């Protein structure tokens, strides 16, 4: 059993394909996590890097507390299940299951016990004497699972294991794998391009696109609170209807108005409580899922262009809001709707999704990073002194920044306190996000399962370790730890003979260094280097775009001592 941690993991294949960029994620112990996204988005590459089948270009991977970047796949204590079952055709099911144990020279009784236990879990005891040829696709898949189970790994990694099965068997195996997870209570990491598999199997889902993690959350939260348009339209079938338009202020009210002005909807305050009032009118997209559009006597008038009856569900297609595409509503009630009918439709205002047009990000989801000018943060002298120790090269800090996920409502030692007034709340089922505004009018979102009222004063705490300095441009300029040594700017270059660091001021005592820690600061990355022999520690600031080299040993281009 193990948690798995990815820190800024990047993969660039030979030839320059950037398959995964800067992926950071913590997979909890015993969690069933599913990576989903369109073909080519980097899901399998991520899984293969966890497995050790693919070298990591930069970043760190931990399984449990072990740093595994340099460990062989066989030493990582994980089991991988692929879509081609890779069973040995000439061996019986029993021997296929026993194979890895025999390779480990396990005792006969141990093999016997483990094989039977796995066969019982999977319900294949009666198949042990057969060869893979004598099995159906589903049975072969079970044997492949069994082979992973006997090894009792810390985590199971699945790469599209069901994609070769027919639709009916896929549904059955989906349920079996979920049940297996409940039975053996081990971390499962599962890759699929199928959103139904992701939604039904995962405790949490990681949505990827173009090598970037888009959002990580429970299936229902991704569905109800998608972080951007991609996630909103990727999950859910038929997909969310998206309208282009503008959010305008009408007195104290905010309205979304579609491009053709046929849609005008009052937006509930809580959806926009984070938005700076000066940004209106704000170009935006409004999203609404097909089952959140209702047919009513008052609403937007439309003419039905197509009706699809799918058994329990009816899909109704029409044009609305100046969209070229059809807008779709879905109904489960019996109806006699037909093409040409004129109806009125209303959007369920509690189920609207608003996205910024430029960034395509959800306007009502909590901002992940909060930034506040230093003077407005009311840091005590002691707090400031602690932060100053982590400042890199006495640069001029303008603001402090912290992650919303690090804001707590419990008093903690060594934490800075912000006092806020609650402005609004959003319910995520398993948790609530509240939006508080402090004296400086900065909105601070915080997650809690405790109830708060609108208008209530609340003390919020952020550990000093989680506060960072940023400069004029919002770039982070402090390390996670005190910076005792001077930090030198440098350039990394890759040559056939290795990765070289060059700069006028090199203070190295030897030629070869390795990176022991890298801290992403934005455009720059702070490299903590350690001499291979002398263990001399040096700090250099390099461009984050050079980061792909940082997992290689670094050679010093000029050998100079103390600038002499
Ligand atoms: P997914 O599993 O999401 O379909 P992959 O992780 O397989 O995506 O691939 C991500 C990207 O990396 C794709 O553009 C793919 O073409 C590329 N890629 C995958 N494997 C290799 C490889 N061995 N060499 C070069 N490019 C690769």
mmCIF file of C-alpha atoms in Angstrom, residues 139-367:
data_model
loop_
_atom_site.group_PDB
_atom_site.id
_atom_site.type_symbol
_atom_site.label_atom_id
_atom_site.label_comp_id
_atom_site.label_asym_id
_atom_site.label_seq_id
_atom_site.Cartn_x
_atom_site.Cartn_y
_atom_site.Cartn_z
ATOM 1 C CA UNK A 139 -11.214 -14.601 -18.308
ATOM 2 C CA UNK A 140 -7.821 -13.719 -19.785
ATOM 3 C CA UNK A 141 -8.155 -10.225 -18.386
ATOM 4 C CA UNK A 142 -8.848 -11.751 -14.961
ATOM 5 C CA UNK A 143 -5.744 -13.933 -15.194
ATOM 6 C CA UNK A 144 -3.722 -10.829 -16.093
ATOM 7 C CA UNK A 145 -5.148 -9.171 -12.970
ATOM 8 C CA UNK A 146 -4.368 -12.282 -10.941
ATOM 9 C CA UNK A 147 -0.763 -12.152 -12.013
ATOM 10 C CA UNK A 148 -0.562 -8.660 -10.592
ATOM 11 C CA UNK A 149 -2.392 -9.609 -7.379
ATOM 12 C CA UNK A 150 -0.068 -12.497 -6.399
ATOM 13 C CA UNK A 151 2.826 -10.066 -6.248
ATOM 14 C CA UNK A 152 1.018 -8.045 -3.549
ATOM 15 C CA UNK A 153 2.358 -4.789 -4.934
ATOM 16 C CA UNK A 154 2.163 -1.390 -3.240
ATOM 17 C CA UNK A 155 0.201 -0.092 -6.219
ATOM 18 C CA UNK A 156 -1.505 -1.389 -9.350
ATOM 19 C CA UNK A 157 -1.058 0.513 -12.592
ATOM 20 C CA UNK A 158 -3.594 -0.119 -15.348
ATOM 21 C CA UNK A 159 -3.059 1.041 -18.936
ATOM 22 C CA UNK A 160 -6.405 0.949 -20.767
ATOM 23 C CA UNK A 161 -6.942 -2.653 -19.613
ATOM 24 C CA UNK A 162 -10.452 -2.968 -21.026
ATOM 25 C CA UNK A 163 -10.103 -1.390 -24.430
ATOM 26 C CA UNK A 164 -9.832 -4.768 -26.235
ATOM 27 C CA UNK A 165 -13.067 -6.112 -24.750
ATOM 28 C CA UNK A 166 -16.530 -5.801 -26.265
ATOM 29 C CA UNK A 167 -18.949 -3.261 -24.795
ATOM 30 C CA UNK A 168 -20.876 -5.704 -22.608
ATOM 31 C CA UNK A 169 -17.797 -7.328 -21.155
ATOM 32 C CA UNK A 170 -16.266 -3.915 -20.555
ATOM 33 C CA UNK A 171 -19.176 -2.964 -18.313
ATOM 34 C CA UNK A 172 -18.839 -6.233 -16.378
ATOM 35 C CA UNK A 173 -15.049 -5.940 -15.985
ATOM 36 C CA UNK A 174 -15.413 -2.302 -14.929
ATOM 37 C CA UNK A 175 -17.494 -3.423 -11.978
ATOM 38 C CA UNK A 176 -15.077 -6.270 -11.230
ATOM 39 C CA UNK A 177 -12.061 -3.996 -11.109
ATOM 40 C CA UNK A 178 -13.938 -1.598 -8.790
ATOM 41 C CA UNK A 179 -14.851 -4.531 -6.547
ATOM 42 C CA UNK A 180 -11.277 -5.807 -6.644
ATOM 43 C CA UNK A 181 -10.142 -2.390 -5.428
ATOM 44 C CA UNK A 182 -12.568 -2.563 -2.518
ATOM 45 C CA UNK A 183 -11.439 -6.096 -1.662
ATOM 46 C CA UNK A 184 -7.693 -5.632 -1.732
ATOM 47 C CA UNK A 185 -7.541 -1.973 -0.613
ATOM 48 C CA UNK A 186 -4.458 -0.990 -2.563
ATOM 49 C CA UNK A 187 -3.617 2.118 -4.571
ATOM 50 C CA UNK A 188 -4.945 1.822 -8.137
ATOM 51 C CA UNK A 189 -3.783 4.115 -10.924
ATOM 52 C CA UNK A 190 -5.870 3.614 -14.034
ATOM 53 C CA UNK A 191 -5.515 5.145 -17.493
ATOM 54 C CA UNK A 192 -8.413 5.382 -19.939
ATOM 55 C CA UNK A 193 -9.712 7.609 -22.722
ATOM 56 C CA UNK A 194 -13.265 6.576 -21.833
ATOM 57 C CA UNK A 195 -15.059 9.147 -19.693
ATOM 58 C CA UNK A 196 -17.662 6.619 -18.515
ATOM 59 C CA UNK A 197 -14.920 4.374 -17.123
ATOM 60 C CA UNK A 198 -13.359 7.381 -15.432
ATOM 61 C CA UNK A 199 -16.638 8.623 -13.948
ATOM 62 C CA UNK A 200 -17.759 5.215 -12.673
ATOM 63 C CA UNK A 201 -14.483 3.831 -11.332
ATOM 64 C CA UNK A 202 -12.385 6.650 -9.937
ATOM 65 C CA UNK A 203 -12.372 7.983 -6.380
ATOM 66 C CA UNK A 204 -10.719 10.917 -8.092
ATOM 67 C CA UNK A 205 -10.085 11.705 -11.737
ATOM 68 C CA UNK A 206 -7.121 13.485 -13.300
ATOM 69 C CA UNK A 207 -8.186 15.155 -16.548
ATOM 70 C CA UNK A 208 -5.295 15.738 -18.978
ATOM 71 C CA UNK A 209 -4.974 17.642 -22.236
ATOM 72 C CA UNK A 210 -1.849 18.277 -24.344
ATOM 73 C CA UNK A 211 0.438 16.935 -21.615
ATOM 74 C CA UNK A 212 -1.008 19.214 -18.937
ATOM 75 C CA UNK A 213 -3.114 18.255 -15.946
ATOM 76 C CA UNK A 214 -6.312 20.261 -16.274
ATOM 77 C CA UNK A 215 -8.103 19.366 -13.049
ATOM 78 C CA UNK A 216 -8.058 16.714 -10.310
ATOM 79 C CA UNK A 217 -11.189 16.019 -8.284
ATOM 80 C CA UNK A 218 -13.961 13.549 -7.506
ATOM 81 C CA UNK A 219 -16.126 12.564 -10.497
ATOM 82 C CA UNK A 220 -19.123 14.561 -9.230
ATOM 83 C CA UNK A 221 -17.104 17.689 -8.531
ATOM 84 C CA UNK A 222 -15.551 17.597 -11.983
ATOM 85 C CA UNK A 223 -19.021 17.269 -13.446
ATOM 86 C CA UNK A 224 -20.641 19.947 -11.259
ATOM 87 C CA UNK A 225 -17.686 22.341 -10.975
ATOM 88 C CA UNK A 226 -15.443 21.972 -14.024
ATOM 89 C CA UNK A 227 -12.395 24.227 -13.768
ATOM 90 C CA UNK A 228 -12.330 25.153 -17.439
ATOM 91 C CA UNK A 229 -14.205 24.721 -20.723
ATOM 92 C CA UNK A 230 -12.165 21.664 -21.698
ATOM 93 C CA UNK A 231 -13.157 19.716 -18.573
ATOM 94 C CA UNK A 232 -16.729 21.011 -18.836
ATOM 95 C CA UNK A 233 -17.157 19.685 -22.354
ATOM 96 C CA UNK A 234 -15.016 16.534 -22.032
ATOM 97 C CA UNK A 235 -17.102 15.005 -19.241
ATOM 98 C CA UNK A 236 -20.821 14.471 -19.750
ATOM 99 C CA UNK A 237 -22.759 13.159 -22.718
ATOM 100 C CA UNK A 238 -24.320 14.874 -24.574
ATOM 101 C CA UNK A 239 -21.821 17.571 -23.781
ATOM 102 C CA UNK A 240 -22.460 20.881 -22.057
ATOM 103 C CA UNK A 241 -24.011 23.632 -24.228
ATOM 104 C CA UNK A 242 -21.656 26.634 -24.357
ATOM 105 C CA UNK A 243 -22.900 30.164 -25.218
ATOM 106 C CA UNK A 244 -20.663 33.110 -26.054
ATOM 107 C CA UNK A 245 -21.513 36.511 -24.586
ATOM 108 C CA UNK A 246 -20.767 39.193 -22.022
ATOM 109 C CA UNK A 247 -21.410 39.631 -18.309
ATOM 110 C CA UNK A 248 -22.655 43.168 -17.688
ATOM 111 C CA UNK A 249 -23.652 45.122 -14.601
ATOM 112 C CA UNK A 250 -27.215 46.386 -14.456
ATOM 113 C CA UNK A 251 -27.308 48.450 -11.264
ATOM 114 C CA UNK A 252 -26.212 46.016 -8.557
ATOM 115 C CA UNK A 253 -27.178 42.988 -10.649
ATOM 116 C CA UNK A 254 -24.984 41.026 -13.029
ATOM 117 C CA UNK A 255 -26.432 39.570 -16.212
ATOM 118 C CA UNK A 256 -25.067 37.256 -18.865
ATOM 119 C CA UNK A 257 -26.111 38.424 -22.320
ATOM 120 C CA UNK A 258 -25.481 36.234 -25.345
ATOM 121 C CA UNK A 259 -23.838 37.660 -28.475
ATOM 122 C CA UNK A 260 -27.192 37.900 -30.279
ATOM 123 C CA UNK A 261 -28.800 39.322 -27.091
ATOM 124 C CA UNK A 262 -31.549 36.712 -27.153
ATOM 125 C CA UNK A 263 -30.359 35.315 -23.823
ATOM 126 C CA UNK A 264 -30.339 37.590 -20.767
ATOM 127 C CA UNK A 265 -29.900 35.794 -17.453
ATOM 128 C CA UNK A 266 -29.493 37.212 -13.960
ATOM 129 C CA UNK A 267 -26.415 35.571 -12.414
ATOM 130 C CA UNK A 268 -26.584 34.704 -8.693
ATOM 131 C CA UNK A 269 -24.110 36.815 -6.652
ATOM 132 C CA UNK A 270 -22.133 33.871 -5.336
ATOM 133 C CA UNK A 271 -21.020 32.845 -8.818
ATOM 134 C CA UNK A 272 -19.148 36.079 -9.341
ATOM 135 C CA UNK A 273 -18.140 37.165 -5.853
ATOM 136 C CA UNK A 274 -14.435 36.810 -6.717
ATOM 137 C CA UNK A 275 -14.534 39.053 -9.744
ATOM 138 C CA UNK A 276 -13.128 42.558 -9.485
ATOM 139 C CA UNK A 277 -16.039 44.951 -10.172
ATOM 140 C CA UNK A 278 -13.857 46.974 -12.532
ATOM 141 C CA UNK A 279 -13.661 44.094 -14.998
ATOM 142 C CA UNK A 280 -17.260 44.452 -16.203
ATOM 143 C CA UNK A 281 -18.403 44.210 -18.949
ATOM 144 C CA UNK A 282 -16.535 40.900 -19.048
ATOM 145 C CA UNK A 283 -16.431 38.679 -22.137
ATOM 146 C CA UNK A 284 -17.454 35.227 -21.053
ATOM 147 C CA UNK A 285 -18.943 31.863 -21.921
ATOM 148 C CA UNK A 286 -22.003 30.464 -20.232
ATOM 149 C CA UNK A 287 -22.354 26.687 -20.013
ATOM 150 C CA UNK A 288 -25.444 24.658 -19.219
ATOM 151 C CA UNK A 289 -25.791 20.867 -19.301
ATOM 152 C CA UNK A 290 -28.623 19.382 -21.399
ATOM 153 C CA UNK A 291 -30.448 18.076 -18.305
ATOM 154 C CA UNK A 292 -30.350 21.531 -16.682
ATOM 155 C CA UNK A 293 -32.486 23.090 -19.427
ATOM 156 C CA UNK A 294 -36.223 22.802 -18.689
ATOM 157 C CA UNK A 295 -39.289 23.225 -20.865
ATOM 158 C CA UNK A 296 -41.616 25.734 -19.190
ATOM 159 C CA UNK A 297 -44.379 28.182 -20.020
ATOM 160 C CA UNK A 298 -42.050 31.159 -19.541
ATOM 161 C CA UNK A 299 -38.586 31.092 -21.095
ATOM 162 C CA UNK A 300 -36.602 31.570 -24.286
ATOM 163 C CA UNK A 301 -38.774 30.689 -27.300
ATOM 164 C CA UNK A 302 -37.235 28.062 -29.610
ATOM 165 C CA UNK A 303 -38.324 25.782 -32.409
ATOM 166 C CA UNK A 304 -37.473 22.094 -32.192
ATOM 167 C CA UNK A 305 -35.318 20.889 -35.091
ATOM 168 C CA UNK A 306 -34.736 17.273 -34.083
ATOM 169 C CA UNK A 307 -35.960 14.817 -31.448
ATOM 170 C CA UNK A 308 -33.936 11.712 -30.539
ATOM 171 C CA UNK A 309 -35.590 9.077 -28.353
ATOM 172 C CA UNK A 310 -33.020 6.902 -26.592
ATOM 173 C CA UNK A 311 -35.392 4.826 -24.483
ATOM 174 C CA UNK A 312 -35.413 6.423 -21.050
ATOM 175 C CA UNK A 313 -34.010 9.694 -22.293
ATOM 176 C CA UNK A 314 -35.168 12.083 -25.039
ATOM 177 C CA UNK A 315 -32.750 14.558 -26.623
ATOM 178 C CA UNK A 316 -34.302 17.711 -28.067
ATOM 179 C CA UNK A 317 -32.236 19.804 -30.530
ATOM 180 C CA UNK A 318 -32.846 23.481 -31.346
ATOM 181 C CA UNK A 319 -31.007 26.713 -32.133
ATOM 182 C CA UNK A 320 -30.550 29.341 -29.436
ATOM 183 C CA UNK A 321 -28.379 32.288 -28.427
ATOM 184 C CA UNK A 322 -26.720 32.740 -31.819
ATOM 185 C CA UNK A 323 -24.808 29.440 -31.581
ATOM 186 C CA UNK A 324 -23.997 27.689 -34.844
ATOM 187 C CA UNK A 325 -24.177 24.293 -33.135
ATOM 188 C CA UNK A 326 -27.429 22.806 -31.905
ATOM 189 C CA UNK A 327 -28.361 23.440 -28.310
ATOM 190 C CA UNK A 328 -29.521 20.204 -26.706
ATOM 191 C CA UNK A 329 -31.847 19.559 -23.806
ATOM 192 C CA UNK A 330 -32.447 16.147 -22.353
ATOM 193 C CA UNK A 331 -35.694 14.915 -20.806
ATOM 194 C CA UNK A 332 -36.489 11.761 -18.903
ATOM 195 C CA UNK A 333 -40.243 12.380 -18.635
ATOM 196 C CA UNK A 334 -42.586 10.884 -21.281
ATOM 197 C CA UNK A 335 -43.404 13.424 -23.993
ATOM 198 C CA UNK A 336 -44.811 13.794 -27.467
ATOM 199 C CA UNK A 337 -42.420 16.466 -28.706
ATOM 200 C CA UNK A 338 -41.760 16.587 -32.442
ATOM 201 C CA UNK A 339 -39.752 18.540 -35.009
ATOM 202 C CA UNK A 340 -41.319 21.952 -35.682
ATOM 203 C CA UNK A 341 -42.878 22.306 -32.206
ATOM 204 C CA UNK A 342 -42.458 25.742 -30.663
ATOM 205 C CA UNK A 343 -41.481 25.523 -26.995
ATOM 206 C CA UNK A 344 -40.061 27.773 -24.276
ATOM 207 C CA UNK A 345 -36.909 26.749 -22.415
ATOM 208 C CA UNK A 346 -35.506 27.943 -19.097
ATOM 209 C CA UNK A 347 -31.992 27.405 -17.690
ATOM 210 C CA UNK A 348 -31.728 26.166 -14.112
ATOM 211 C CA UNK A 349 -29.839 29.166 -12.636
ATOM 212 C CA UNK A 350 -28.336 27.057 -9.861
ATOM 213 C CA UNK A 351 -26.614 24.936 -12.535
ATOM 214 C CA UNK A 352 -25.022 27.600 -14.706
ATOM 215 C CA UNK A 353 -21.288 27.550 -15.437
ATOM 216 C CA UNK A 354 -19.450 30.760 -16.306
ATOM 217 C CA UNK A 355 -16.030 30.836 -17.949
ATOM 218 C CA UNK A 356 -13.681 33.690 -18.709
ATOM 219 C CA UNK A 357 -13.429 34.075 -22.478
ATOM 220 C CA UNK A 358 -9.666 34.659 -22.558
ATOM 221 C CA UNK A 359 -8.454 32.005 -20.140
ATOM 222 C CA UNK A 360 -11.467 29.671 -20.548
ATOM 223 C CA UNK A 361 -11.265 29.174 -16.775
ATOM 224 C CA UNK A 362 -14.321 28.863 -14.552
ATOM 225 C CA UNK A 363 -15.100 32.282 -13.103
ATOM 226 C CA UNK A 364 -16.705 30.939 -9.945
ATOM 227 C CA UNK A 365 -14.208 28.245 -8.939
ATOM 228 C CA UNK A 366 -11.808 29.415 -6.248
ATOM 229 C CA UNK A 367 -8.607 30.956 -7.594
#
